[in-house]
Amino acid sequence: MKILIAADMEGISGIVHWDQVEPKHKEYERTRRLMTGDVNAAVRGAYEAGAEEVVVSDGHGDARNILIEELDGRARLNSGGPSPLSMVQGVDNGVSAAMFVGYHARVGAQNAILDHTWSSSCVANVRLNGRPVGEIGWNAAVCGHFGVPVILISGDQTACAEATELLGSIETAVVKQASGRMAAECLPPEAAQRRIYEAAQRAVERLRNGQSPEVLRLATPIRVAVELTHSDMADRATMLPGVRRPEGKWVEFDADDMPSAYRTFRALVALARG
Ligand SMILES: [Zn+2]
């Protein structure tokens, strides 16, 4: 049994501001340590419940946040980018289930710490086959393409609710209660990590008992619709072959499957950013 821990940063307890998740700010050296701690809690819980192998994929920014020298020695770390499957790098390699640690709600969510979808400056909305999704939905659907269920999420209450609504009754570890985009009541690391550890244990136990949540499989071809923040971003995005522009700031394309949708979306956002 091999578990992939896909880790992001905005949903780590204690984090409430962009300065805390950007390497150029002083506080970042603290928060990357907090991120590593939350990831370790999930690693411990997974092994405790019978996982045989754990791979961690660093999914925030340029994927160089987790402190490998403090990472549980039993795990492996996917670091750096761009990598072929980005935030869920490694999910195509014999993984039984995925855990999302430190995740955040989609752009536009209310009472959600640092809500955004891929790019806070660029992306105002995303729909997959007509359904609004954020990074939880994107990454769960890529996992789903490879037959991998998502069994745990940690983050604020809104991110956890978004995951449950999309994926059914997955294990959740709510580590902060957001009361705005940049305000939350946070659990200290010790308490947050205990919650993540226990949820990870329960998630792997359910997986072993054949009671994991269903895999998220989207009907193909997949229609991806993206609303950009400004029309010049749409001007640039439509330079990508296959991308149409149904409205001023909305662009869309069809993809044969989720990995291809994910790749094109990433290229589109990179281009739109300019
Ligand atoms: Zn992030």
mmCIF file of C-alpha atoms and ligand atoms in Angstrom:
data_model
loop_
_atom_site.group_PDB
_atom_site.id
_atom_site.type_symbol
_atom_site.label_atom_id
_atom_site.label_comp_id
_atom_site.label_asym_id
_atom_site.label_seq_id
_atom_site.Cartn_x
_atom_site.Cartn_y
_atom_site.Cartn_z
ATOM 1 C CA MET A 1 0.000 0.000 0.000
ATOM 2 C CA LYS A 2 1.535 3.211 -1.236
ATOM 3 C CA ILE A 3 0.224 6.625 -0.172
ATOM 4 C CA LEU A 4 0.845 9.927 -1.934
ATOM 5 C CA ILE A 5 0.783 12.983 0.314
ATOM 6 C CA ALA A 6 0.153 16.036 -1.852
ATOM 7 C CA ALA A 7 1.057 19.082 0.218
ATOM 8 C CA ASP A 8 0.216 22.737 -0.235
ATOM 9 C CA MET A 9 0.941 25.604 2.117
ATOM 10 C CA GLU A 10 -2.059 27.935 2.452
ATOM 11 C CA GLY A 11 -3.996 25.359 4.495
ATOM 12 C CA ILE A 12 -1.300 24.802 7.107
ATOM 13 C CA SER A 13 -2.325 25.913 10.592
ATOM 14 C CA GLY A 14 -1.004 29.322 11.597
ATOM 15 C CA ILE A 15 -0.918 30.610 8.021
ATOM 16 C CA VAL A 16 -3.282 33.520 7.307
ATOM 17 C CA HIS A 17 -1.330 35.871 4.984
ATOM 18 C CA TRP A 18 0.475 35.760 1.628
ATOM 19 C CA ASP A 19 3.708 36.961 3.258
ATOM 20 C CA GLN A 20 3.816 33.675 5.146
ATOM 21 C CA VAL A 21 3.832 31.554 1.987
ATOM 22 C CA GLU A 22 6.319 33.515 -0.119
ATOM 23 C CA PRO A 23 10.053 32.782 0.184
ATOM 24 C CA LYS A 24 11.090 36.432 0.024
ATOM 25 C CA HIS A 25 9.419 37.168 3.350
ATOM 26 C CA LYS A 26 11.084 36.551 6.672
ATOM 27 C CA GLU A 27 8.195 34.595 8.161
ATOM 28 C CA TYR A 28 8.432 31.968 5.398
ATOM 29 C CA GLU A 29 11.312 30.174 7.135
ATOM 30 C CA ARG A 30 8.943 29.520 10.038
ATOM 31 C CA THR A 31 5.954 28.496 7.973
ATOM 32 C CA ARG A 32 7.860 26.020 5.794
ATOM 33 C CA ARG A 33 8.802 24.303 9.043
ATOM 34 C CA LEU A 34 5.117 24.240 10.041
ATOM 35 C CA MET A 35 4.289 22.746 6.646
ATOM 36 C CA THR A 36 6.908 20.032 7.118
ATOM 37 C CA GLY A 37 5.411 19.288 10.554
ATOM 38 C CA ASP A 38 1.879 18.863 9.176
ATOM 39 C CA VAL A 39 3.205 16.602 6.404
ATOM 40 C CA ASN A 40 5.119 14.504 8.936
ATOM 41 C CA ALA A 41 1.943 14.029 10.970
ATOM 42 C CA ALA A 42 0.226 12.564 7.901
ATOM 43 C CA VAL A 43 3.263 10.363 7.159
ATOM 44 C CA ARG A 44 3.230 8.991 10.723
ATOM 45 C CA GLY A 45 -0.517 8.348 10.672
ATOM 46 C CA ALA A 46 -0.291 6.555 7.329
ATOM 47 C CA TYR A 47 2.528 4.256 8.476
ATOM 48 C CA GLU A 48 0.868 3.656 11.836
ATOM 49 C CA ALA A 49 -2.242 2.362 10.061
ATOM 50 C CA GLY A 50 -0.320 0.045 7.746
ATOM 51 C CA ALA A 51 0.947 2.000 4.750
ATOM 52 C CA GLU A 52 4.023 0.389 3.230
ATOM 53 C CA GLU A 53 5.329 3.331 1.276
ATOM 54 C CA VAL A 54 4.734 7.090 1.465
ATOM 55 C CA VAL A 55 5.702 9.606 -1.187
ATOM 56 C CA VAL A 56 5.296 13.320 -0.533
ATOM 57 C CA SER A 57 4.836 15.841 -3.329
ATOM 58 C CA ASP A 58 5.580 19.443 -2.495
ATOM 59 C CA GLY A 59 2.887 21.385 -4.359
ATOM 60 C CA HIS A 60 3.284 25.011 -3.345
ATOM 61 C CA GLY A 61 4.887 27.627 -5.596
ATOM 62 C CA ASP A 62 8.053 26.240 -7.119
ATOM 63 C CA ALA A 63 7.735 23.078 -4.976
ATOM 64 C CA ARG A 64 10.764 23.790 -2.799
ATOM 65 C CA ASN A 65 9.174 24.398 0.578
ATOM 66 C CA ILE A 66 9.343 21.213 2.643
ATOM 67 C CA LEU A 67 12.526 20.900 4.687
ATOM 68 C CA ILE A 68 13.871 17.500 3.682
ATOM 69 C CA GLU A 69 16.214 17.406 6.657
ATOM 70 C CA GLU A 70 13.171 17.429 8.925
ATOM 71 C CA LEU A 71 11.041 15.047 6.849
ATOM 72 C CA ASP A 72 10.174 11.631 8.295
ATOM 73 C CA GLY A 73 12.996 9.343 7.159
ATOM 74 C CA ARG A 74 10.602 6.718 5.796
ATOM 75 C CA ALA A 75 9.119 9.059 3.188
ATOM 76 C CA ARG A 76 10.334 10.155 -0.253
ATOM 77 C CA LEU A 77 9.994 13.731 -1.486
ATOM 78 C CA ASN A 78 9.063 15.029 -4.921
ATOM 79 C CA SER A 79 10.490 18.527 -4.999
ATOM 80 C CA GLY A 80 11.047 21.189 -7.681
ATOM 81 C CA GLY A 81 9.260 21.903 -10.920
ATOM 82 C CA PRO A 82 7.695 22.055 -13.291
ATOM 83 C CA SER A 83 7.094 18.316 -12.972
ATOM 84 C CA PRO A 84 4.750 16.382 -15.278
ATOM 85 C CA LEU A 85 1.896 16.078 -12.774
ATOM 86 C CA SER A 86 2.758 19.108 -10.633
ATOM 87 C CA MET A 87 0.884 19.088 -7.298
ATOM 88 C CA VAL A 88 0.144 15.356 -7.588
ATOM 89 C CA GLN A 89 3.463 14.332 -9.107
ATOM 90 C CA GLY A 90 3.933 10.595 -8.626
ATOM 91 C CA VAL A 91 0.227 9.688 -8.583
ATOM 92 C CA ASP A 92 0.747 7.674 -11.788
ATOM 93 C CA ASN A 93 3.250 5.400 -10.103
ATOM 94 C CA GLY A 94 1.367 2.619 -8.292
ATOM 95 C CA VAL A 95 -0.308 4.807 -5.662
ATOM 96 C CA SER A 96 -3.241 3.324 -3.667
ATOM 97 C CA ALA A 97 -4.631 6.621 -2.303
ATOM 98 C CA ALA A 98 -3.809 10.308 -1.964
ATOM 99 C CA MET A 99 -3.947 12.701 0.988
ATOM 100 C CA PHE A 100 -4.199 16.480 0.523
ATOM 101 C CA VAL A 101 -2.377 18.275 3.358
ATOM 102 C CA GLY A 102 -2.444 22.072 3.749
ATOM 103 C CA TYR A 103 -4.990 22.596 0.971
ATOM 104 C CA HIS A 104 -7.142 25.715 0.471
ATOM 105 C CA ALA A 105 -10.554 26.531 -0.960
ATOM 106 C CA ARG A 106 -11.211 27.610 -4.526
ATOM 107 C CA VAL A 107 -11.153 31.211 -5.705
ATOM 108 C CA GLY A 108 -14.174 33.158 -4.545
ATOM 109 C CA ALA A 109 -14.942 30.997 -1.499
ATOM 110 C CA GLN A 110 -16.078 32.876 1.584
ATOM 111 C CA ASN A 111 -14.277 32.554 4.930
ATOM 112 C CA ALA A 112 -11.411 30.713 3.294
ATOM 113 C CA ILE A 113 -7.753 31.453 4.000
ATOM 114 C CA LEU A 114 -5.988 32.683 0.854
ATOM 115 C CA ASP A 115 -8.658 31.227 -1.438
ATOM 116 C CA HIS A 116 -7.456 31.027 -5.041
ATOM 117 C CA THR A 117 -7.201 28.605 -7.933
ATOM 118 C CA TRP A 118 -3.680 28.161 -9.245
ATOM 119 C CA SER A 119 -2.959 31.864 -9.624
ATOM 120 C CA SER A 120 -4.400 34.495 -7.315
ATOM 121 C CA SER A 121 -3.590 37.273 -9.778
ATOM 122 C CA CYS A 122 -4.868 35.594 -12.918
ATOM 123 C CA VAL A 123 -7.689 33.114 -12.386
ATOM 124 C CA ALA A 124 -11.167 34.316 -11.359
ATOM 125 C CA ASN A 125 -13.073 31.065 -11.970
ATOM 126 C CA VAL A 126 -12.571 27.567 -13.316
ATOM 127 C CA ARG A 127 -15.123 24.999 -14.426
ATOM 128 C CA LEU A 128 -14.486 21.381 -15.315
ATOM 129 C CA ASN A 129 -17.406 19.990 -17.341
ATOM 130 C CA GLY A 130 -19.472 22.925 -16.105
ATOM 131 C CA ARG A 131 -18.728 22.432 -12.411
ATOM 132 C CA PRO A 132 -16.794 25.099 -10.466
ATOM 133 C CA VAL A 133 -13.555 23.659 -9.085
ATOM 134 C CA GLY A 134 -10.428 24.823 -7.321
ATOM 135 C CA GLU A 135 -7.160 23.036 -6.714
ATOM 136 C CA ILE A 136 -8.938 20.352 -4.664
ATOM 137 C CA GLY A 137 -11.105 19.501 -7.675
ATOM 138 C CA TRP A 138 -8.287 19.721 -10.223
ATOM 139 C CA ASN A 139 -5.954 17.477 -8.293
ATOM 140 C CA ALA A 140 -8.643 15.018 -7.201
ATOM 141 C CA ALA A 141 -9.711 14.615 -10.833
ATOM 142 C CA VAL A 142 -6.108 13.986 -11.944
ATOM 143 C CA CYS A 143 -5.819 11.383 -9.161
ATOM 144 C CA GLY A 144 -9.153 9.959 -10.373
ATOM 145 C CA HIS A 145 -7.775 9.492 -13.903
ATOM 146 C CA PHE A 146 -5.238 7.081 -12.412
ATOM 147 C CA GLY A 147 -7.917 5.339 -10.310
ATOM 148 C CA VAL A 148 -6.625 6.906 -7.088
ATOM 149 C CA PRO A 149 -9.114 8.082 -4.411
ATOM 150 C CA VAL A 150 -8.421 11.084 -2.190
ATOM 151 C CA ILE A 151 -8.863 9.883 1.397
ATOM 152 C CA LEU A 152 -7.899 12.891 3.525
ATOM 153 C CA ILE A 153 -7.768 16.666 3.470
ATOM 154 C CA SER A 154 -6.341 19.113 5.990
ATOM 155 C CA GLY A 155 -6.922 22.852 5.861
ATOM 156 C CA ASP A 156 -9.474 25.368 7.079
ATOM 157 C CA GLN A 157 -13.143 24.480 7.521
ATOM 158 C CA THR A 158 -14.080 25.817 4.077
ATOM 159 C CA ALA A 159 -11.461 23.793 2.210
ATOM 160 C CA CYS A 160 -12.528 20.666 4.094
ATOM 161 C CA ALA A 161 -16.210 21.330 3.284
ATOM 162 C CA GLU A 162 -15.361 21.877 -0.398
ATOM 163 C CA ALA A 163 -13.566 18.513 -0.503
ATOM 164 C CA THR A 164 -16.413 16.715 1.234
ATOM 165 C CA GLU A 165 -18.985 18.200 -1.111
ATOM 166 C CA LEU A 166 -16.999 17.061 -4.132
ATOM 167 C CA LEU A 167 -15.597 13.745 -2.934
ATOM 168 C CA GLY A 168 -18.014 12.448 -0.313
ATOM 169 C CA SER A 169 -17.079 11.449 3.216
ATOM 170 C CA ILE A 170 -13.289 11.688 3.159
ATOM 171 C CA GLU A 171 -11.369 12.136 6.423
ATOM 172 C CA THR A 172 -10.900 15.793 7.294
ATOM 173 C CA ALA A 173 -8.540 17.588 9.645
ATOM 174 C CA VAL A 174 -9.752 21.150 10.197
ATOM 175 C CA VAL A 175 -6.691 22.982 11.528
ATOM 176 C CA LYS A 176 -8.113 26.529 11.466
ATOM 177 C CA GLN A 177 -11.493 28.263 11.401
ATOM 178 C CA ALA A 178 -11.357 31.037 8.843
ATOM 179 C CA SER A 179 -13.420 34.147 9.454
ATOM 180 C CA GLY A 180 -12.206 35.900 6.311
ATOM 181 C CA ARG A 181 -9.597 35.531 3.569
ATOM 182 C CA MET A 182 -6.820 36.561 5.939
ATOM 183 C CA ALA A 183 -8.183 35.875 9.416
ATOM 184 C CA ALA A 184 -8.641 32.608 11.266
ATOM 185 C CA GLU A 185 -8.655 30.978 14.646
ATOM 186 C CA CYS A 186 -5.710 28.589 14.359
ATOM 187 C CA LEU A 187 -4.749 25.462 16.239
ATOM 188 C CA PRO A 188 -1.147 25.445 17.473
ATOM 189 C CA PRO A 189 1.070 22.962 15.573
ATOM 190 C CA GLU A 190 0.891 20.316 18.278
ATOM 191 C CA ALA A 191 -2.914 20.200 18.194
ATOM 192 C CA ALA A 192 -3.158 20.571 14.404
ATOM 193 C CA GLN A 193 -0.682 17.771 13.862
ATOM 194 C CA ARG A 194 -2.455 15.458 16.275
ATOM 195 C CA ARG A 195 -5.645 16.024 14.298
ATOM 196 C CA ILE A 196 -3.871 15.294 10.999
ATOM 197 C CA TYR A 197 -2.156 12.214 12.434
ATOM 198 C CA GLU A 198 -5.448 10.760 13.672
ATOM 199 C CA ALA A 199 -7.290 11.546 10.439
ATOM 200 C CA ALA A 200 -4.495 9.925 8.399
ATOM 201 C CA GLN A 201 -4.715 6.803 10.522
ATOM 202 C CA ARG A 202 -8.482 6.594 10.071
ATOM 203 C CA ALA A 203 -8.159 7.209 6.327
ATOM 204 C CA VAL A 204 -5.681 4.367 5.808
ATOM 205 C CA GLU A 205 -7.685 2.035 8.038
ATOM 206 C CA ARG A 206 -10.746 2.700 5.897
ATOM 207 C CA LEU A 207 -8.692 2.111 2.767
ATOM 208 C CA ARG A 208 -7.533 -1.248 4.118
ATOM 209 C CA ASN A 209 -11.122 -2.199 4.968
ATOM 210 C CA GLY A 210 -12.299 -1.333 1.468
ATOM 211 C CA GLN A 211 -14.255 1.679 2.743
ATOM 212 C CA SER A 212 -12.445 4.518 1.054
ATOM 213 C CA PRO A 213 -14.363 7.248 -0.737
ATOM 214 C CA GLU A 214 -15.075 6.888 -4.427
ATOM 215 C CA VAL A 215 -12.604 7.884 -7.077
ATOM 216 C CA LEU A 216 -13.503 11.164 -8.839
ATOM 217 C CA ARG A 217 -13.805 10.299 -12.506
ATOM 218 C CA LEU A 218 -14.895 12.995 -14.940
ATOM 219 C CA ALA A 219 -16.639 12.221 -18.229
ATOM 220 C CA THR A 220 -14.366 12.688 -21.248
ATOM 221 C CA PRO A 221 -13.686 14.719 -23.272
ATOM 222 C CA ILE A 222 -13.268 17.275 -20.532
ATOM 223 C CA ARG A 223 -14.376 20.850 -21.093
ATOM 224 C CA VAL A 224 -12.238 23.352 -19.199
ATOM 225 C CA ALA A 225 -13.571 26.912 -18.856
ATOM 226 C CA VAL A 226 -11.429 29.578 -17.230
ATOM 227 C CA GLU A 227 -12.365 33.134 -16.347
ATOM 228 C CA LEU A 228 -9.271 35.324 -16.245
ATOM 229 C CA THR A 229 -8.999 38.482 -14.198
ATOM 230 C CA HIS A 230 -8.311 40.858 -17.111
ATOM 231 C CA SER A 231 -9.032 40.721 -20.829
ATOM 232 C CA ASP A 232 -5.353 41.055 -21.859
ATOM 233 C CA MET A 233 -4.805 37.731 -20.092
ATOM 234 C CA ALA A 234 -7.475 36.222 -22.343
ATOM 235 C CA ASP A 235 -5.754 37.840 -25.372
ATOM 236 C CA ARG A 236 -2.605 35.920 -24.498
ATOM 237 C CA ALA A 237 -4.343 32.683 -23.488
ATOM 238 C CA THR A 238 -6.072 32.373 -26.872
ATOM 239 C CA MET A 239 -2.661 32.124 -28.553
ATOM 240 C CA LEU A 240 -2.622 28.513 -27.334
ATOM 241 C CA PRO A 241 -3.876 26.165 -30.070
ATOM 242 C CA GLY A 242 -7.363 24.852 -29.296
ATOM 243 C CA VAL A 243 -8.298 27.617 -26.877
ATOM 244 C CA ARG A 244 -11.550 29.468 -27.696
ATOM 245 C CA ARG A 245 -12.891 32.704 -26.224
ATOM 246 C CA PRO A 246 -16.653 32.585 -25.647
ATOM 247 C CA GLU A 247 -16.658 35.912 -23.737
ATOM 248 C CA GLY A 248 -14.263 38.748 -22.980
ATOM 249 C CA LYS A 249 -12.498 37.238 -19.999
ATOM 250 C CA TRP A 250 -13.618 33.614 -20.414
ATOM 251 C CA VAL A 251 -11.556 31.101 -22.366
ATOM 252 C CA GLU A 252 -12.249 27.403 -22.854
ATOM 253 C CA PHE A 253 -10.838 24.249 -24.386
ATOM 254 C CA ASP A 254 -11.598 20.532 -24.593
ATOM 255 C CA ALA A 255 -9.138 17.862 -23.498
ATOM 256 C CA ASP A 256 -9.102 14.099 -24.085
ATOM 257 C CA ASP A 257 -8.358 13.306 -20.454
ATOM 258 C CA MET A 258 -7.420 14.911 -17.134
ATOM 259 C CA PRO A 259 -3.614 14.839 -17.450
ATOM 260 C CA SER A 260 -3.947 16.624 -20.768
ATOM 261 C CA ALA A 261 -6.496 19.112 -19.327
ATOM 262 C CA TYR A 262 -4.130 19.820 -16.417
ATOM 263 C CA ARG A 263 -1.114 20.384 -18.683
ATOM 264 C CA THR A 264 -3.017 22.729 -20.989
ATOM 265 C CA PHE A 265 -4.479 24.651 -18.033
ATOM 266 C CA ARG A 266 -1.021 25.147 -16.538
ATOM 267 C CA ALA A 267 0.335 26.333 -19.896
ATOM 268 C CA LEU A 268 -2.664 28.646 -20.320
ATOM 269 C CA VAL A 269 -2.167 30.295 -16.939
ATOM 270 C CA ALA A 270 1.576 30.692 -17.539
ATOM 271 C CA LEU A 271 0.839 32.370 -20.864
ATOM 272 C CA ALA A 272 -1.983 34.516 -19.488
ATOM 273 C CA ARG A 273 0.265 35.847 -16.725
ATOM 274 C CA GLY A 274 2.582 37.227 -19.391
HETATM 275 ZN ZN ZN B 1 -0.051 26.978 -2.437
#
